[in-house]
PDB file of C-alpha atoms in Angstrom:
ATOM      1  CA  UNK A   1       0.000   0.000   0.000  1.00  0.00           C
ATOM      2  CA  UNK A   2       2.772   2.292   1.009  1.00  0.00           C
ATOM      3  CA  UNK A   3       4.394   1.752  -2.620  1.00  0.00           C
ATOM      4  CA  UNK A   4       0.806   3.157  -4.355  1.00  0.00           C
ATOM      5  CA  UNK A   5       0.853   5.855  -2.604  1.00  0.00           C
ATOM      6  CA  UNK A   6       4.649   6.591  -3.201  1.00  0.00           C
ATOM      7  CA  UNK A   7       3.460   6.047  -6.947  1.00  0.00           C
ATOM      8  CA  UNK A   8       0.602   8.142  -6.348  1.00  0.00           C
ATOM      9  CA  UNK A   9       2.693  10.885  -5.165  1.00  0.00           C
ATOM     10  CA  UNK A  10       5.541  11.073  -7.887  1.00  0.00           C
ATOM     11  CA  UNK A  11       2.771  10.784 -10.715  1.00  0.00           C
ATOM     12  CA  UNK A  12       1.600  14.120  -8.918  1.00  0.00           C
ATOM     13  CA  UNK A  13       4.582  15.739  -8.645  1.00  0.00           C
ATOM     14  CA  UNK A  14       5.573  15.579 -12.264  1.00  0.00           C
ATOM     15  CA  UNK A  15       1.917  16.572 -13.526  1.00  0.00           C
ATOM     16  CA  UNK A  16       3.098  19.861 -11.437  1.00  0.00           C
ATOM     17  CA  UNK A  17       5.699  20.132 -13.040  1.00  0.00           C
ATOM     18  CA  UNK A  18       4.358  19.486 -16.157  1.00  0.00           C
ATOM     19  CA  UNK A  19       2.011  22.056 -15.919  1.00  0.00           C
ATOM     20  CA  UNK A  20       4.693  24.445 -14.484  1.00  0.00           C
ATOM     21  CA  UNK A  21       6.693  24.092 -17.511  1.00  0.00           C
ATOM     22  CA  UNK A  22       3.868  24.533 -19.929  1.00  0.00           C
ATOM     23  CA  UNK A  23       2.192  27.660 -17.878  1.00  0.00           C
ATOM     24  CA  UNK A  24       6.061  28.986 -18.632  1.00  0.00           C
ATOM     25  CA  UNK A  25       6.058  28.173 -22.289  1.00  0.00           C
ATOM     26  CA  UNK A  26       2.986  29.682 -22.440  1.00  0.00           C
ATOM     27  CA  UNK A  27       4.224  32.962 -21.231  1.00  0.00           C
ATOM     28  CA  UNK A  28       7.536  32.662 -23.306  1.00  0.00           C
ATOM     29  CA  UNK A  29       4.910  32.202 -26.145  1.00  0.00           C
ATOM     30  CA  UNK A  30       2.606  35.388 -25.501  1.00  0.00           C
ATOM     31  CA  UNK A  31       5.703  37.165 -25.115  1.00  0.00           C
ATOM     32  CA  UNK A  32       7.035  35.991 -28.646  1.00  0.00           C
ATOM     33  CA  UNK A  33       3.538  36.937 -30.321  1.00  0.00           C
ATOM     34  CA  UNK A  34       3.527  40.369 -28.703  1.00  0.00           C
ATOM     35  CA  UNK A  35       6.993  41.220 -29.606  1.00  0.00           C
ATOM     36  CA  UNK A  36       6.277  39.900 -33.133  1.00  0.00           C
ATOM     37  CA  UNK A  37       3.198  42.156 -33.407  1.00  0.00           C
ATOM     38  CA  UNK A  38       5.658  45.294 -31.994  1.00  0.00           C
ATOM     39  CA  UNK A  39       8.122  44.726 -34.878  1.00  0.00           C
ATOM     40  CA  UNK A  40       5.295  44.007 -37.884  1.00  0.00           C
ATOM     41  CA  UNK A  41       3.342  47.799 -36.003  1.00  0.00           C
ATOM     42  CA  UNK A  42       6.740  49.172 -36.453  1.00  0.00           C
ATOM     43  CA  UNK A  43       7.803  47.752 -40.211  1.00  0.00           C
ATOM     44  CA  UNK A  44       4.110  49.488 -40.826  1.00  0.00           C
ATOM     45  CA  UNK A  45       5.249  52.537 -39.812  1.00  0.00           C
ATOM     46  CA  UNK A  46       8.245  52.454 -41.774  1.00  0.00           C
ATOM     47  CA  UNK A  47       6.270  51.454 -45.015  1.00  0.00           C
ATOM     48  CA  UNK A  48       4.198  54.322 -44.261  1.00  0.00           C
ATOM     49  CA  UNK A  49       7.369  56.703 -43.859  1.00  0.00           C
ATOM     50  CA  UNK A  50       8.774  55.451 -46.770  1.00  0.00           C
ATOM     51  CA  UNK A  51       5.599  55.835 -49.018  1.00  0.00           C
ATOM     52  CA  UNK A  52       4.608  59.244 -47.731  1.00  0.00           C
ATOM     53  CA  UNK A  53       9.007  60.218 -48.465  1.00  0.00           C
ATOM     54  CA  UNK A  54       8.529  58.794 -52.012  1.00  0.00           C
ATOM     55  CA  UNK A  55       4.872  60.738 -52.601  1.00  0.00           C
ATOM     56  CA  UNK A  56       6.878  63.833 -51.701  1.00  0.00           C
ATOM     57  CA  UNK A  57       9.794  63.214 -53.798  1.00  0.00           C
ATOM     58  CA  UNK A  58       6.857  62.908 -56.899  1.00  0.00           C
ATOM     59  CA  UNK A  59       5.052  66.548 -55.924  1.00  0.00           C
ATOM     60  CA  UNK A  60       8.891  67.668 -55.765  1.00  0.00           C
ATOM     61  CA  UNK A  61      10.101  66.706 -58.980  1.00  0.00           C
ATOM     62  CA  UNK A  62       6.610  67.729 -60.477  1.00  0.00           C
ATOM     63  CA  UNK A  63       7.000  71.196 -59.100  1.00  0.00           C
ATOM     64  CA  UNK A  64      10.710  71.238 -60.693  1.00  0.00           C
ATOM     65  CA  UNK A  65       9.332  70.130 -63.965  1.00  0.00           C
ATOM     66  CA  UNK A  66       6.640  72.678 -64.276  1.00  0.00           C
ATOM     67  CA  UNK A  67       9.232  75.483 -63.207  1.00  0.00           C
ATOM     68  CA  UNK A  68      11.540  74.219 -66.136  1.00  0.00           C
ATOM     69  CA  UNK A  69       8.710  74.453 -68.629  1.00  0.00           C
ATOM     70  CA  UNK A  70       7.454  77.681 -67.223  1.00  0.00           C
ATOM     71  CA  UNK A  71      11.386  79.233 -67.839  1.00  0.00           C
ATOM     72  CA  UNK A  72      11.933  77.736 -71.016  1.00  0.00           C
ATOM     73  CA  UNK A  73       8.768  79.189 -72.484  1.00  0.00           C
ATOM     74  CA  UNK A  74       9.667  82.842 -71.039  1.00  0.00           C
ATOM     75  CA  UNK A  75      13.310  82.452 -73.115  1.00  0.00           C
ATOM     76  CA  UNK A  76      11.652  81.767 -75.998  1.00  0.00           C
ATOM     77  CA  UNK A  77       8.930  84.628 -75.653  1.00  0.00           C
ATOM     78  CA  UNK A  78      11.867  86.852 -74.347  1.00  0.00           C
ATOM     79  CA  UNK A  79      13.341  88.720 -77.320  1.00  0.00           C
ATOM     80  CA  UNK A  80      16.833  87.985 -77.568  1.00  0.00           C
ATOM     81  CA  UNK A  81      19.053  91.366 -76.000  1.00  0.00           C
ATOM     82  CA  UNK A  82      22.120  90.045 -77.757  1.00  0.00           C
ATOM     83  CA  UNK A  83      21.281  88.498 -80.861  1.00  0.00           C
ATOM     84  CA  UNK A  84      24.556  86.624 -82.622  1.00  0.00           C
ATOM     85  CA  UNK A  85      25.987  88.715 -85.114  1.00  0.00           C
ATOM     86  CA  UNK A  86      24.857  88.416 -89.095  1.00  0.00           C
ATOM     87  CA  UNK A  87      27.302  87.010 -91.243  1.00  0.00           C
ATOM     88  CA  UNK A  88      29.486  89.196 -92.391  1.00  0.00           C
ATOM     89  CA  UNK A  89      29.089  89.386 -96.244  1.00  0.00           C
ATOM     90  CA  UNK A  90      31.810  88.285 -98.680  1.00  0.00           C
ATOM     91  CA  UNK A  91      34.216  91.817 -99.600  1.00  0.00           C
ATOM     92  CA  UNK A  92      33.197  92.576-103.191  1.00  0.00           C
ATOM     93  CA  UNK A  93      36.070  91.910-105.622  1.00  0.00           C
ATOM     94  CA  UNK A  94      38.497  94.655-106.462  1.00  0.00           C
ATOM     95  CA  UNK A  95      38.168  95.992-110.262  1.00  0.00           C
ATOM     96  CA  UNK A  96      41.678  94.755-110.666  1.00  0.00           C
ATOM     97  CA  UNK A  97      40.470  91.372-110.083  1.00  0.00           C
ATOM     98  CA  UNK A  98      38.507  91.092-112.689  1.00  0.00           C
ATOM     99  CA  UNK A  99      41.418  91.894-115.557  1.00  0.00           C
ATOM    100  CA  UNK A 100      42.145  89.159-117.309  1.00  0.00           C
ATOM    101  CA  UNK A 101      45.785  87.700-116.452  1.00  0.00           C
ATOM    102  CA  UNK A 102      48.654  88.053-118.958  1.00  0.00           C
ATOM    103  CA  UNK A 103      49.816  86.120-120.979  1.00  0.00           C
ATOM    104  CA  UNK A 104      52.905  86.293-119.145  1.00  0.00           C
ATOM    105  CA  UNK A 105      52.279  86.823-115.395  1.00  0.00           C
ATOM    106  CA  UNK A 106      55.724  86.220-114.238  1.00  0.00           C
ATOM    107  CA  UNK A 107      57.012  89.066-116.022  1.00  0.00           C
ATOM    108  CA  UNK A 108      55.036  91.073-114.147  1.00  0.00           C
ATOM    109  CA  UNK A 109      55.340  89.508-111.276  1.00  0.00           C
ATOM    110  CA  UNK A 110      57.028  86.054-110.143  1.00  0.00           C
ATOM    111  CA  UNK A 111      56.911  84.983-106.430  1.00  0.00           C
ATOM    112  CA  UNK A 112      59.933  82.416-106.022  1.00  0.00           C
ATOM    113  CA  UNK A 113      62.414  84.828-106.876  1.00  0.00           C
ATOM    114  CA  UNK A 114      60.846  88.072-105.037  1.00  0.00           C
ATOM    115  CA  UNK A 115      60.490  85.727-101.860  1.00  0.00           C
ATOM    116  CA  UNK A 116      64.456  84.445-102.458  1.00  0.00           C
ATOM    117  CA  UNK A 117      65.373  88.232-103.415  1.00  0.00           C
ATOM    118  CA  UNK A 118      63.647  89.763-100.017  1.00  0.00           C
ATOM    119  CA  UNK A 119      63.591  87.043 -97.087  1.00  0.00           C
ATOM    120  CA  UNK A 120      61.074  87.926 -94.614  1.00  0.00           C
ATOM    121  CA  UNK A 121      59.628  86.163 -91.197  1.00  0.00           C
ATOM    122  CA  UNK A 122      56.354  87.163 -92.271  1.00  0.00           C
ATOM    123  CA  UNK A 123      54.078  84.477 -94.366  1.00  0.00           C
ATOM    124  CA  UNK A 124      53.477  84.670 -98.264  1.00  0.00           C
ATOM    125  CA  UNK A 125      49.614  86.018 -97.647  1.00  0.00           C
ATOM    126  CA  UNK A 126      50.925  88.588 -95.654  1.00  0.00           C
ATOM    127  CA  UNK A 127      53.793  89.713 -97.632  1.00  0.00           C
ATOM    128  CA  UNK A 128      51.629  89.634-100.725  1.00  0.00           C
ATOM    129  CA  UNK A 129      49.239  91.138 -99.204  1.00  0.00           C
ATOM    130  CA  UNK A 130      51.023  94.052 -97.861  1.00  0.00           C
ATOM    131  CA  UNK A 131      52.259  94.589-101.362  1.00  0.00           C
ATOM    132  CA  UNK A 132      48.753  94.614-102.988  1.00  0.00           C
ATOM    133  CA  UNK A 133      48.037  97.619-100.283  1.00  0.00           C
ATOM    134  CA  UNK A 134      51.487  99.285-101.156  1.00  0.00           C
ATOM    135  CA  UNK A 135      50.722  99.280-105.122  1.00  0.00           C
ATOM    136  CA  UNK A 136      46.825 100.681-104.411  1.00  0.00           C
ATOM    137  CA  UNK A 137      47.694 103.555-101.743  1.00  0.00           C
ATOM    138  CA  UNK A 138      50.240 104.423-104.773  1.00  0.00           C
ATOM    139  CA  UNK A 139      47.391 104.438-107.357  1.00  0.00           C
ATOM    140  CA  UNK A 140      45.121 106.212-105.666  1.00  0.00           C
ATOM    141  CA  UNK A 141      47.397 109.112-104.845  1.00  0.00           C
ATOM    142  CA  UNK A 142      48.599 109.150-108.387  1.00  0.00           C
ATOM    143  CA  UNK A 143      45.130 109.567-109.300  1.00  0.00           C
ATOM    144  CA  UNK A 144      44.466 112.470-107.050  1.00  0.00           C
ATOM    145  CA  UNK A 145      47.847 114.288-107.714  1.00  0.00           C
ATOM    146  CA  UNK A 146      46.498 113.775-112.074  1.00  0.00           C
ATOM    147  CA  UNK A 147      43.266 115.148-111.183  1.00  0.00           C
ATOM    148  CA  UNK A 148      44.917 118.474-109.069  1.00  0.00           C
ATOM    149  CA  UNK A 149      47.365 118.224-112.448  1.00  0.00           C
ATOM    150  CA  UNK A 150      50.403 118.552-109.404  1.00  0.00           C
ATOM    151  CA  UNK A 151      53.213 117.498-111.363  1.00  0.00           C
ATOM    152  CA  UNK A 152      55.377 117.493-108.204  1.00  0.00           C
ATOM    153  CA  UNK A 153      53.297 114.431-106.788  1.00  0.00           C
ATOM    154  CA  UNK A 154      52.714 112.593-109.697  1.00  0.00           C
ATOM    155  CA  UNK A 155      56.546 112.643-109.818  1.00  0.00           C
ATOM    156  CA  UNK A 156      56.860 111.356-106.270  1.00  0.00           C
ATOM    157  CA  UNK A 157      54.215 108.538-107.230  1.00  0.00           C
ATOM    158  CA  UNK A 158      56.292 107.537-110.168  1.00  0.00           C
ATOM    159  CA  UNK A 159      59.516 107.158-108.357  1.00  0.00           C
ATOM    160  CA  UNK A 160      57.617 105.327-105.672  1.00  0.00           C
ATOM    161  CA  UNK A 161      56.572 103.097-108.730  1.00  0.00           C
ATOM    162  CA  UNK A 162      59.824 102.658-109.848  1.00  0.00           C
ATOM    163  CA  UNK A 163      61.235 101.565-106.707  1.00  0.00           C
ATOM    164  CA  UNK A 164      58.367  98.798-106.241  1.00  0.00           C
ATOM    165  CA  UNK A 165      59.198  97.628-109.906  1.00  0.00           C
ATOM    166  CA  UNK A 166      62.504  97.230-108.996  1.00  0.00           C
ATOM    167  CA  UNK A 167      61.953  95.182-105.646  1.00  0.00           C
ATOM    168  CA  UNK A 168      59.160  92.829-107.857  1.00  0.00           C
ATOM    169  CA  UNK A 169      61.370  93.188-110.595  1.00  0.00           C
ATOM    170  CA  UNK A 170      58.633  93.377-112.965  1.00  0.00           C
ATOM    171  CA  UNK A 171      60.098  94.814-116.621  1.00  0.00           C
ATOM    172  CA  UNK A 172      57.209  96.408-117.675  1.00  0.00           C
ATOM    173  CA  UNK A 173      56.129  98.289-114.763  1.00  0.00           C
ATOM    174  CA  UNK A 174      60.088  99.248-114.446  1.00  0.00           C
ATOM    175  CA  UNK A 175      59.809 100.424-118.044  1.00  0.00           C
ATOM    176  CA  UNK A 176      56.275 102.366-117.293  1.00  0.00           C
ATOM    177  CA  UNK A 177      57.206 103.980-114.085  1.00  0.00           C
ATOM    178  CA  UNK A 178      60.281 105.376-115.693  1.00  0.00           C
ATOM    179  CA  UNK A 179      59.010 106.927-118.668  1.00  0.00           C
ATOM    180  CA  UNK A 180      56.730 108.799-116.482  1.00  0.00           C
ATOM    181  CA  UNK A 181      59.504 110.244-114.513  1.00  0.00           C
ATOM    182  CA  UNK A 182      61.083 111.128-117.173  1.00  0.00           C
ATOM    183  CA  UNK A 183      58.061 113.656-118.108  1.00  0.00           C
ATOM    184  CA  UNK A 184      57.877 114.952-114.816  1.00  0.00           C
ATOM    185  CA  UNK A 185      61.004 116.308-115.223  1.00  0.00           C
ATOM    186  CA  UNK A 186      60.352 117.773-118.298  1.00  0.00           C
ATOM    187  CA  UNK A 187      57.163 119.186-116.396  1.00  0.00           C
ATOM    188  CA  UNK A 188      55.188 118.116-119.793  1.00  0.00           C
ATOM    189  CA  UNK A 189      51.498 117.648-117.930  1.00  0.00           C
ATOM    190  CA  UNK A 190      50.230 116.915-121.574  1.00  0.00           C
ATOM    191  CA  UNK A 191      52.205 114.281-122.446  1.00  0.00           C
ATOM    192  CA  UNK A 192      52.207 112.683-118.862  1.00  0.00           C
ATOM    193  CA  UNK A 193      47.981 112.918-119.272  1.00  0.00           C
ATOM    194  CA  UNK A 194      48.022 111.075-122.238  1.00  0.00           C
ATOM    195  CA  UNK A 195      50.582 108.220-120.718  1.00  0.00           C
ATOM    196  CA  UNK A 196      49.057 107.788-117.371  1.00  0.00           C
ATOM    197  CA  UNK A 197      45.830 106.057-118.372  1.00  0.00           C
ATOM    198  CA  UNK A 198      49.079 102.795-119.861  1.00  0.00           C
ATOM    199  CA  UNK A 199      51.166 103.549-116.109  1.00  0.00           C
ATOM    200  CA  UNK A 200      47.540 103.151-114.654  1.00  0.00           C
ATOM    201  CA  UNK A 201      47.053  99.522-116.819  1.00  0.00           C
ATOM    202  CA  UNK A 202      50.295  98.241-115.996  1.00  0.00           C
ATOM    203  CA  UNK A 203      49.617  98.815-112.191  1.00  0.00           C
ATOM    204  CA  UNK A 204      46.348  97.130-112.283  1.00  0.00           C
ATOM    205  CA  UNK A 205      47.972  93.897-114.198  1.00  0.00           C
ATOM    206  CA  UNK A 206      50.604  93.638-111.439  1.00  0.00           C
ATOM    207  CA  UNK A 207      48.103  93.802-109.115  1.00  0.00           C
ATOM    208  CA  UNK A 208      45.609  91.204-110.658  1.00  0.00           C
ATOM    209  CA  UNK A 209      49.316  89.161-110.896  1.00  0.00           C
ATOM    210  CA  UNK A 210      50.009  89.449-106.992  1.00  0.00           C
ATOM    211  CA  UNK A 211      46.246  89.204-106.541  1.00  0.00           C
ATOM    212  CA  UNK A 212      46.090  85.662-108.209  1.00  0.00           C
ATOM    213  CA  UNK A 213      49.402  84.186-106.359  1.00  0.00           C
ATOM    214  CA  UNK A 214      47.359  85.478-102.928  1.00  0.00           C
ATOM    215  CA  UNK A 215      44.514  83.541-104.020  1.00  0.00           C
ATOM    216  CA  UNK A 216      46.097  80.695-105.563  1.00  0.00           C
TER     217      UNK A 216
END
């Protein structure tokens, strides 16, 4: 009898104990669930956060758009306060440039020898060029001194002739610029009126020369 009730006793004490563990599994349990529900309130809340950040960045960027539009359309009703500058139109060919070359240029003019003859640091367009300029300032005060009939300047213009026939060594323009010195001195207006429209010929041909090795 006294073994039952031993028996009895045991079987007793491990239901208790049984139920002790399970009441604390239990509570481990409830604790689990409500931290569980804690973290999924709290990933809500972050969802939320994030949607509400992203909704903003849209009305943002919107806003940005519209103002871009907005500017764009003001430029292009804007009149323009600086407008680029036209193209500059082509310069209008000289009358020399439109005299037919000679049959000989280089006795006029040849560019090998003049650039061998006169060695410069300058660059062929500039050189001939500068000549081209040198040989119309001439002309055109040889013009004015025949039209005031001031022998003393046509003479000056001749020589000046002469001495740029020499340095382009051009035999006809040597031969031109010196037979018109030579009536200078003689102070014969006549006869220098009736030579200078050939001088003014052989000065254009030189220049249509020079002109054509410039825009060779």
């Amino acid at each position: 009898m006294q073994s039952l009730r031993d028996e009895y006793q045991n079987s007793q004490q491990h239901l208790n104990e049984q139920d002790s563990s399970q009441a604390e599994l239990s509570e481990q349990l409830a604790a689990l669930q409500a931290q569980l529900q804690q973290s999924q309130a709290a990933l809500t809340d972050k969802e939320q956060q994030l949607n509400n950040t992203q909704q903003a960045l849209t009305s943002l960027n919107d806003q940005l758009a519209e103002k871009e539009q907005a500017l764009e359309l003001a430029q292009q009703e804007q009149p323009d306060e600086h407008p680029a500058p036209a193209a500059e139109k082509a310069a209008p060919l000289p009358e020399f440039a439109r005299i037919a070359m000679p049959e000989n240029p280089r006795d006029w003019f040849d560019l090998l020898p003049y650039l061998q003859k006169h060695p410069s640091g300058e660059t062929v367009p500039v050189l001939l060029q500068a000549l081209l300029t040198e040989l119309q300032e001439m002309l055109e005060n040889c013009d004015k001194a025949m039209a005031n009939e001031d022998i003393a300047k046509i003479q000056q213009s001749a020589r000046k002739l002469q001495n740029i026939a020499i340095r382009i060594d051009s035999v006809p323009l040597k031969d031109m610029a010196y037979r018109m010195d030579e009536a200078c001195k003689r102070k014969d207006f006549d006869s220098i009126d009736i030579f200078w429209p050939s001088v003014k010929n052989s000065i254009q041909i030189t220049l249509r020369v020079i002109y054509s090795q410039l825009h060779a």
